[in-house]
Amino acid sequence: MGSLILGVYQHGDLTPVGRVGPAFSASVARDLFKTLKRLETDAPPFTAPLSADEARQARYVRPTLVAEVEFRAWTADGHLRHASFRGLLEDKPASEIVHETPQYQAAAKPQRRTITLTHPDRLYWPDDGVTKEGLADYYHEIWPSIAPYITGRPLALLRRPTGITGPHFFQKHAWKGLNRNIRQFDDPAAPLPATGGKPPRARKR
């Protein structure tokens, strides 16, 4: 059982608002699969087409179920941030699920993330349900606090491409497709090789 694609109604149109999961327990995943299987359909229920990432490995159902979801905030493009599945609701029709904002205060306009992520739904921390997109959103939120300790400094990354429990390695050298905001420079303190040439290259962001 993978993640669930969620939607809300806006002016009568069902609009996608991102995914939740796949951090379901085995029993919850099994029950969800049985319930959704009975509602499966070939046609996507959304009025607007999904993006390539949103539609990846998607299987569609009739939009008759209502999910209870906790989330941190709305993103600038209208998706749920840090969504967590709590269960299915049986006392409310799906047609009443709309985009809600707090009425007691003006909703602050969130900043739009400008970096495109590959595999945003990849699960990095399975026990906590934290995805690659969730980690990126977290860094986006705390960036003002951590920026002074990161920018303008040599950087080496401990990479775990498949998640916290998978294989890992230190990324010390530049790679193909390096973000243009990461600059390379010569380390002035590094000794020159005995045969001459340039010192090793370092990176800073």
XYZ file of N, CA and C in Angstrom:
615
model
N 0.848 -1.183 0.000
C 0.000 0.000 0.000
C 0.885 1.235 0.000
N 0.772 2.052 -1.058
C 1.582 3.260 -1.147
C 0.878 4.443 -0.511
N 1.270 5.635 -0.927
C 0.648 6.831 -0.393
C -0.701 7.073 -1.055
N -1.521 7.916 -0.428
C -2.836 8.268 -0.950
C -2.779 9.644 -1.585
N -3.359 9.785 -2.772
C -3.497 11.093 -3.411
C -4.786 11.714 -2.892
N -4.681 12.898 -2.328
C -5.827 13.561 -1.707
C -6.368 14.677 -2.589
N -7.615 15.025 -2.359
C -8.225 16.115 -3.106
C -9.287 16.807 -2.272
N -9.562 18.064 -2.591
C -10.652 18.820 -1.973
C -11.463 19.465 -3.077
N -12.679 19.840 -2.753
C -13.542 20.481 -3.737
C -13.386 21.993 -3.684
N -13.243 22.583 -4.847
C -13.190 24.033 -4.999
C -14.134 24.420 -6.122
N -15.220 25.113 -5.762
C -16.231 25.531 -6.738
C -16.771 24.338 -7.521
N -16.934 23.222 -6.827
C -17.497 22.048 -7.453
C -16.503 21.151 -8.158
N -15.250 21.582 -8.268
C -14.216 20.790 -8.939
C -13.326 20.115 -7.903
N -13.010 18.836 -8.132
C -12.108 18.112 -7.231
C -10.669 18.441 -7.604
N -9.947 19.066 -6.670
C -8.594 19.550 -6.912
C -7.589 18.736 -6.096
N -6.505 18.239 -6.698
C -5.504 17.486 -5.932
C -4.738 18.382 -4.978
N -4.462 17.869 -3.774
C -3.746 18.656 -2.764
C -2.550 17.900 -2.204
N -2.030 16.942 -2.964
C -0.832 16.237 -2.521
C -1.138 14.839 -2.006
N -0.146 14.249 -1.367
C -0.228 12.863 -0.903
C -0.070 12.772 0.608
N -0.514 11.656 1.151
C -0.284 11.328 2.552
C 0.155 9.870 2.604
N 1.062 9.557 3.500
C 1.613 8.193 3.585
C 2.995 8.173 2.957
N 3.569 6.968 2.830
C 2.975 5.647 3.024
C 3.225 5.027 4.389
N 3.327 5.824 5.445
C 3.626 5.270 6.771
C 2.364 4.704 7.422
N 1.788 3.659 6.803
C 0.628 2.984 7.369
C 1.082 1.702 8.069
N 0.389 1.348 9.129
C 0.650 0.048 9.730
C 0.154 -1.036 8.782
N 0.594 -2.262 9.008
C 0.213 -3.358 8.122
C -1.297 -3.559 8.104
N -1.938 -3.469 9.267
C -3.383 -3.685 9.333
C -4.146 -2.554 8.651
N -3.707 -1.310 8.875
C -4.362 -0.165 8.236
C -4.192 -0.231 6.722
N -2.986 -0.554 6.269
C -2.733 -0.654 4.836
C -3.599 -1.739 4.204
N -3.758 -2.860 4.906
C -4.567 -3.964 4.383
C -6.038 -3.572 4.280
N -6.563 -2.899 5.309
C -7.960 -2.479 5.290
C -8.204 -1.408 4.223
N -7.258 -0.468 4.100
C -7.393 0.572 3.083
C -7.411 -0.023 1.679
N -6.531 -0.973 1.460
C -6.447 -1.581 0.136
C -7.772 -2.266 -0.218
N -8.352 -3.004 0.721
C -9.616 -3.680 0.459
C -10.731 -2.673 0.176
N -10.759 -1.589 0.949
C -11.800 -0.582 0.766
C -11.654 0.130 -0.574
N -10.422 0.526 -0.906
C -10.191 1.264 -2.143
C -10.356 0.392 -3.374
N -10.040 -0.888 -3.243
C -10.149 -1.803 -4.373
C -11.571 -1.852 -4.902
N -12.564 -1.765 -4.007
C -13.962 -1.821 -4.418
C -14.397 -0.564 -5.166
N -13.613 0.522 -5.028
C -13.977 1.796 -5.659
C -13.102 2.117 -6.864
N -12.272 1.179 -7.276
C -11.294 1.453 -8.332
C -11.972 1.815 -9.650
N -11.386 2.756 -10.367
C -11.887 3.204 -11.659
C -10.713 3.555 -12.559
N -10.928 3.548 -13.850
C -9.839 3.853 -14.785
C -9.611 5.353 -14.938
N -10.654 6.141 -14.784
C -10.557 7.578 -15.042
C -10.152 8.338 -13.784
N -9.200 9.263 -13.880
C -8.851 10.085 -12.717
C -10.020 10.980 -12.333
N -10.311 11.139 -11.052
C -11.474 11.920 -10.620
C -11.252 13.424 -10.582
N -10.008 13.850 -10.757
C -9.698 15.274 -10.623
C -10.054 16.041 -11.890
N -10.475 17.280 -11.712
C -10.826 18.114 -12.856
C -9.590 18.487 -13.668
N -8.525 18.874 -12.972
C -7.269 19.224 -13.644
C -6.363 18.001 -13.682
N -5.556 17.852 -14.733
C -4.658 16.698 -14.808
C -3.560 16.778 -13.756
N -3.131 15.619 -13.280
C -2.022 15.555 -12.343
C -0.707 15.770 -13.076
N 0.300 16.253 -12.350
C 1.633 16.365 -12.921
C 2.222 14.965 -13.081
N 3.341 14.872 -13.772
C 3.978 13.570 -13.989
C 4.360 12.924 -12.664
N 4.892 13.718 -11.718
C 5.262 13.175 -10.411
C 4.029 12.730 -9.627
N 2.960 13.543 -9.674
C 1.746 13.213 -8.931
C 1.085 11.939 -9.463
N 1.157 11.747 -10.785
C 0.473 10.615 -11.415
C 1.305 9.342 -11.434
N 2.543 9.417 -10.966
C 3.431 8.257 -11.026
C 2.877 7.093 -10.207
N 2.650 5.972 -10.864
C 2.148 4.743 -10.248
C 0.785 4.932 -9.570
N 0.024 5.906 -10.026
C -1.275 6.183 -9.409
C -2.338 5.197 -9.886
N -3.220 4.796 -8.978
C -4.411 4.017 -9.291
C -5.588 4.797 -8.722
N -6.625 4.969 -9.519
C -7.692 5.896 -9.168
C -8.911 5.166 -8.604
N -9.638 5.876 -7.739
C -10.890 5.371 -7.180
C -11.947 6.464 -7.280
N -13.200 6.080 -7.147
C -14.275 7.066 -7.129
C -14.157 7.891 -5.849
N -14.304 9.207 -5.938
C -14.069 10.079 -4.764
C -15.252 10.107 -3.808
N -15.466 9.006 -3.111
C -16.587 8.922 -2.179
C -16.147 8.818 -0.722
N -14.859 8.626 -0.474
C -14.350 8.468 0.890
C -13.759 9.778 1.404
N -13.827 9.954 2.719
C -13.271 11.142 3.375
C -12.183 10.695 4.348
N -11.006 11.267 4.214
C -9.887 10.940 5.101
C -9.676 12.051 6.122
N -9.412 11.654 7.357
C -8.997 12.612 8.382
C -7.478 12.716 8.336
N -6.974 13.936 8.097
C -5.544 14.154 7.900
C -5.084 15.335 8.735
N -4.013 15.147 9.475
C -3.352 16.264 10.150
C -2.233 16.770 9.255
N -2.056 18.083 9.208
C -0.991 18.629 8.378
C -0.474 19.925 8.981
N 0.736 20.296 8.553
C 1.425 21.458 9.143
C 0.913 22.773 8.567
N 0.741 22.817 7.250
C 0.338 24.063 6.603
C -0.003 23.760 5.151
N -0.503 24.796 4.457
C -0.704 24.722 3.008
C 0.529 25.292 2.319
N 0.999 24.626 1.273
C 2.107 25.168 0.492
C 1.580 26.229 -0.461
N 2.488 26.950 -1.107
C 2.088 28.009 -2.021
C 1.314 27.485 -3.222
N 1.558 26.237 -3.621
C 0.833 25.677 -4.763
C -0.385 24.862 -4.331
N -0.843 25.067 -3.075
C -2.093 24.470 -2.643
C -2.030 23.028 -2.209
N -0.851 22.556 -1.791
C -0.714 21.181 -1.319
C -0.531 21.162 0.200
N -0.847 20.009 0.787
C -0.669 19.844 2.218
C 0.803 19.643 2.544
N 1.251 20.255 3.615
C 2.643 20.110 4.048
C 2.688 19.249 5.299
N 3.558 18.227 5.290
C 3.740 17.319 6.425
C 2.409 16.681 6.825
N 1.745 16.059 5.861
C 0.446 15.437 6.116
C 0.612 14.088 6.805
N -0.317 13.786 7.705
C -0.292 12.521 8.446
C -1.711 11.939 8.469
N -1.846 10.702 8.031
C -3.153 10.046 7.929
C -3.635 9.595 9.301
N -4.911 9.910 9.624
C -5.484 9.536 10.917
C -6.623 8.527 10.787
N -7.192 8.384 9.607
C -8.265 7.416 9.432
C -9.296 7.907 8.443
N -10.307 7.078 8.189
C -11.412 7.428 7.303
C -12.600 7.870 8.144
N -13.317 8.898 7.658
C -14.507 9.404 8.325
C -15.740 8.897 7.589
N -16.747 8.475 8.336
C -17.960 7.941 7.728
C -19.168 8.844 7.931
N -18.973 9.974 8.641
C -20.123 10.818 8.978
C -20.165 12.116 8.169
N -19.388 12.174 7.091
C -19.368 13.403 6.299
C -19.219 13.048 4.825
N -20.074 13.599 3.955
C -19.953 13.290 2.521
C -18.740 13.958 1.906
N -18.162 13.300 0.903
C -16.944 13.820 0.277
C -17.177 15.172 -0.369
N -18.384 15.442 -0.830
C -18.662 16.707 -1.518
C -18.540 17.918 -0.607
N -18.524 17.703 0.721
C -18.409 18.818 1.667
C -16.960 19.138 2.035
N -16.007 18.369 1.507
C -14.598 18.595 1.849
C -14.050 19.678 0.937
N -13.751 20.827 1.531
C -13.255 21.974 0.777
C -11.954 22.465 1.393
N -11.296 23.376 0.690
C -10.062 23.993 1.182
C -10.411 24.909 2.348
N -9.914 24.583 3.541
C -10.228 25.358 4.731
C -9.025 26.163 5.188
N -9.278 27.381 5.642
C -8.242 28.229 6.247
C -8.779 28.759 7.568
N -7.925 29.016 8.564
C -8.398 29.541 9.850
C -9.127 30.870 9.670
N -10.224 31.032 10.396
C -11.014 32.251 10.290
C -10.586 33.320 11.301
N -9.857 32.901 12.336
C -9.524 33.850 13.395
C -8.310 34.702 13.087
N -7.582 34.396 12.032
C -6.432 35.198 11.662
C -6.188 35.072 10.171
N -5.584 36.091 9.623
C -5.285 36.063 8.197
C -4.201 35.034 7.939
N -4.433 34.196 6.961
C -3.450 33.162 6.639
C -2.248 33.780 5.953
N -1.055 33.525 6.506
C 0.160 34.047 5.895
C 0.427 33.333 4.582
N 0.855 34.074 3.595
C 1.137 33.480 2.284
C 2.465 32.724 2.358
N 2.454 31.404 2.175
C 3.698 30.637 2.280
C 4.608 30.895 1.092
N 5.887 30.759 1.326
C 6.838 30.908 0.245
C 6.840 29.662 -0.621
N 7.016 29.856 -1.911
C 7.032 28.741 -2.842
C 8.447 28.172 -2.934
N 8.560 26.853 -2.806
C 9.857 26.220 -2.952
C 10.235 26.231 -4.417
N 11.455 26.649 -4.721
C 11.871 26.828 -6.112
C 12.686 25.654 -6.635
N 12.972 24.665 -5.808
C 13.777 23.521 -6.220
C 12.852 22.339 -6.512
N 13.055 21.724 -7.671
C 12.275 20.550 -8.042
C 12.938 19.297 -7.479
N 12.170 18.484 -6.782
C 12.692 17.278 -6.166
C 12.415 16.066 -7.037
N 13.378 15.173 -7.140
C 13.136 13.876 -7.759
C 12.637 12.919 -6.671
N 11.637 12.138 -6.983
C 11.058 11.167 -6.041
C 10.693 11.831 -4.705
N 9.823 12.855 -4.709
C 9.493 13.545 -3.449
C 8.814 12.655 -2.421
N 8.186 11.552 -2.867
C 7.483 10.675 -1.938
C 8.371 9.578 -1.365
N 9.649 9.583 -1.729
C 10.543 8.541 -1.207
C 10.610 8.644 0.315
N 10.407 7.512 0.979
C 10.339 7.491 2.435
C 11.743 7.404 3.017
N 12.167 8.445 3.744
C 13.504 8.485 4.340
C 13.512 7.905 5.754
N 12.506 8.221 6.556
C 12.392 7.706 7.920
C 11.098 6.896 8.003
N 11.159 5.595 7.714
C 9.930 4.785 7.658
C 9.116 4.797 8.948
N 9.778 4.763 10.091
C 9.049 4.695 11.358
C 8.265 5.966 11.648
N 8.713 7.089 11.111
C 8.064 8.375 11.375
C 7.279 8.900 10.183
N 7.362 8.212 9.037
C 6.622 8.652 7.870
C 7.171 9.907 7.212
N 8.464 10.200 7.403
C 9.065 11.404 6.837
C 9.589 11.101 5.433
N 9.117 11.858 4.461
C 9.522 11.663 3.079
C 10.617 12.655 2.700
N 11.117 12.493 1.489
C 12.120 13.423 0.961
C 11.551 14.838 0.900
N 10.297 14.957 0.462
C 9.670 16.269 0.404
C 9.490 16.860 1.798
N 9.136 16.010 2.768
C 8.982 16.491 4.131
C 10.281 17.030 4.694
N 11.398 16.340 4.404
C 12.706 16.821 4.859
C 13.052 18.149 4.204
N 12.776 18.270 2.895
C 13.059 19.524 2.191
C 12.228 20.669 2.759
N 10.962 20.402 3.066
C 10.102 21.442 3.643
C 10.606 21.858 5.022
N 11.108 20.890 5.791
C 11.637 21.208 7.126
C 12.857 22.123 7.022
N 13.783 21.769 6.125
C 14.954 22.618 5.941
C 14.540 24.006 5.441
N 13.512 24.064 4.617
C 13.035 25.350 4.108
C 12.539 26.230 5.255
N 11.855 25.609 6.215
C 11.304 26.369 7.337
C 12.385 26.863 8.296
N 13.402 26.050 8.533
C 14.415 26.433 9.533
C 15.631 27.105 8.901
N 15.608 27.314 7.572
C 16.776 27.866 6.894
C 17.294 29.168 7.522
N 16.444 30.136 7.913
C 16.988 31.360 8.510
C 17.845 31.102 9.745
N 17.575 30.024 10.469
C 18.333 29.727 11.690
C 19.639 29.002 11.410
N 19.655 28.156 10.371
C 20.852 27.345 10.127
C 21.755 27.931 9.046
N 21.242 28.897 8.278
C 22.022 29.447 7.162
C 23.396 29.972 7.586
N 23.518 30.712 8.721
C 24.845 31.242 9.087
C 25.888 30.161 9.341
N 25.454 28.941 9.659
C 26.389 27.859 9.983
C 26.698 26.979 8.772
N 26.044 27.254 7.630
C 26.207 26.412 6.452
C 26.782 27.165 5.263
N 26.260 28.361 5.002
C 26.675 29.095 3.812
C 28.127 29.551 3.922
N 28.838 29.499 2.795
C 30.223 29.960 2.751
C 31.207 29.046 3.443
N 30.834 27.802 3.698
C 31.717 26.868 4.401
C 31.929 25.614 3.550
N 33.089 24.984 3.638
C 33.285 23.705 2.934
C 32.241 22.692 3.390
N 31.772 21.894 2.455
C 30.653 21.016 2.738
C 30.932 19.595 2.262
N 30.690 18.620 3.122
C 30.707 17.211 2.744
C 29.388 16.604 3.193
N 28.797 15.780 2.380
C 27.486 15.226 2.667
C 27.573 13.734 2.966
N 26.850 13.293 4.002
C 26.649 11.876 4.234
C 25.330 11.526 3.567
N 25.395 10.816 2.449
C 24.205 10.566 1.642
C 23.642 9.171 1.900
N 22.310 9.118 2.009
C 21.575 7.860 2.143
C 20.460 7.886 1.102
N 20.759 7.543 -0.138
C 19.793 7.728 -1.231
C 18.480 6.978 -1.056
N 18.484 5.850 -0.364
C 17.262 5.058 -0.241
C 16.603 5.176 1.124
N 17.128 6.063 1.987
C 16.527 6.238 3.302
C 17.512 5.978 4.421
N 17.075 6.259 5.653
C 17.962 6.234 6.806
C 18.477 4.825 7.107
N 17.742 3.793 6.668
C 18.165 2.423 6.955
C 18.967 1.798 5.820
N 19.146 2.517 4.704
C 19.832 1.966 3.547
C 21.324 2.257 3.549
N 22.014 1.855 2.504
C 23.457 2.117 2.413
C 23.740 3.613 2.333
N 24.943 3.999 2.785
C 25.285 5.419 2.797
C 26.752 5.595 2.400
N 27.086 6.825 2.023
C 28.463 7.141 1.639
C 28.685 8.639 1.783
N 29.955 9.041 1.901
C 30.301 10.454 1.971
C 30.430 11.005 0.550
N 29.752 12.129 0.299
C 29.834 12.805 -0.999
C 30.756 14.004 -0.812
N 32.000 13.853 -1.258
C 32.992 14.911 -1.061
C 33.335 15.641 -2.346
N 32.991 15.063 -3.484
C 33.371 15.656 -4.759
C 32.128 16.054 -5.548
N 32.319 16.946 -6.485
C 31.210 17.431 -7.301
C 30.637 16.294 -8.145
N 29.344 16.398 -8.454
C 28.678 15.367 -9.231
C 27.949 16.005 -10.420
N 27.575 15.167 -11.358
C 26.867 15.651 -12.535
C 25.516 16.227 -12.124
N 25.190 17.400 -12.674
C 23.943 18.051 -12.317
C 24.011 18.820 -11.020
N 25.213 19.182 -10.588
C 25.401 19.940 -9.353
C 24.596 21.234 -9.407
N 23.869 21.541 -8.335
C 23.078 22.766 -8.272
C 23.970 23.978 -8.488
N 23.487 24.925 -9.266
C 24.313 26.098 -9.620
C 24.612 26.976 -8.401
N 23.873 26.805 -7.304
C 24.135 27.590 -6.101
C 25.283 27.024 -5.268
N 25.757 25.827 -5.630
C 26.912 25.237 -4.944
C 28.153 25.548 -5.767
N 29.049 26.354 -5.205
C 30.228 26.825 -5.940
C 31.448 26.005 -5.553
N 32.315 25.755 -6.518
C 33.569 25.035 -6.278
C 34.720 26.035 -6.175
N 35.702 25.701 -5.362
C 36.863 26.576 -5.218
C 38.068 25.746 -4.817
N 39.247 26.299 -5.024
C 40.490 25.645 -4.632
C 40.778 25.932 -3.161
N 41.120 24.890 -2.425
C 41.457 25.036 -1.014
C 42.882 25.583 -0.915
N 43.071 26.832 -0.460
C 44.421 27.416 -0.424
C 45.350 26.731 0.583
N 44.786 26.014 1.559
C 45.613 25.363 2.571
C 46.046 23.963 2.158
N 45.462 23.440 1.076
C 45.797 22.079 0.659
C 47.145 22.065 -0.045
N 48.050 21.129 0.317
C 49.361 21.067 -0.356
C 49.201 20.609 -1.801
N 50.058 21.107 -2.658
C 50.049 20.698 -4.050
C 50.590 19.275 -4.176
N 50.056 18.496 -5.095
C 50.615 17.159 -5.327
C 52.087 17.235 -5.709
N 52.828 16.172 -5.422
C 54.263 16.157 -5.703
C 54.560 16.359 -7.178
N 53.643 15.932 -8.035
C 53.868 16.059 -9.476
C 53.384 17.386 -10.027
N 52.950 18.265 -9.119
C 52.438 19.556 -9.572
C 50.949 19.473 -9.823
N 50.395 20.582 -10.226
C 48.967 20.617 -10.519
C 48.221 21.412 -9.471
N 46.913 21.276 -9.508
C 46.063 22.059 -8.628
C 45.703 21.268 -7.385
N 45.428 21.959 -6.275
C 44.992 21.279 -5.063
C 43.583 20.734 -5.233
N 43.160 19.864 -4.319
C 41.803 19.302 -4.431
C 40.754 20.390 -4.409
N 39.633 20.091 -5.065
C 38.536 21.030 -5.121
C 37.590 20.811 -3.946
N 37.148 21.898 -3.360
C 36.161 21.838 -2.289
C 34.905 22.531 -2.789
N 33.848 22.437 -1.973
C 32.602 23.043 -2.364
C 32.069 23.874 -1.195
N 31.348 24.881 -1.519
C 30.612 25.599 -0.493
C 29.294 26.027 -1.091
N 28.305 26.211 -0.215
C 26.984 26.596 -0.679
C 26.685 27.995 -0.187
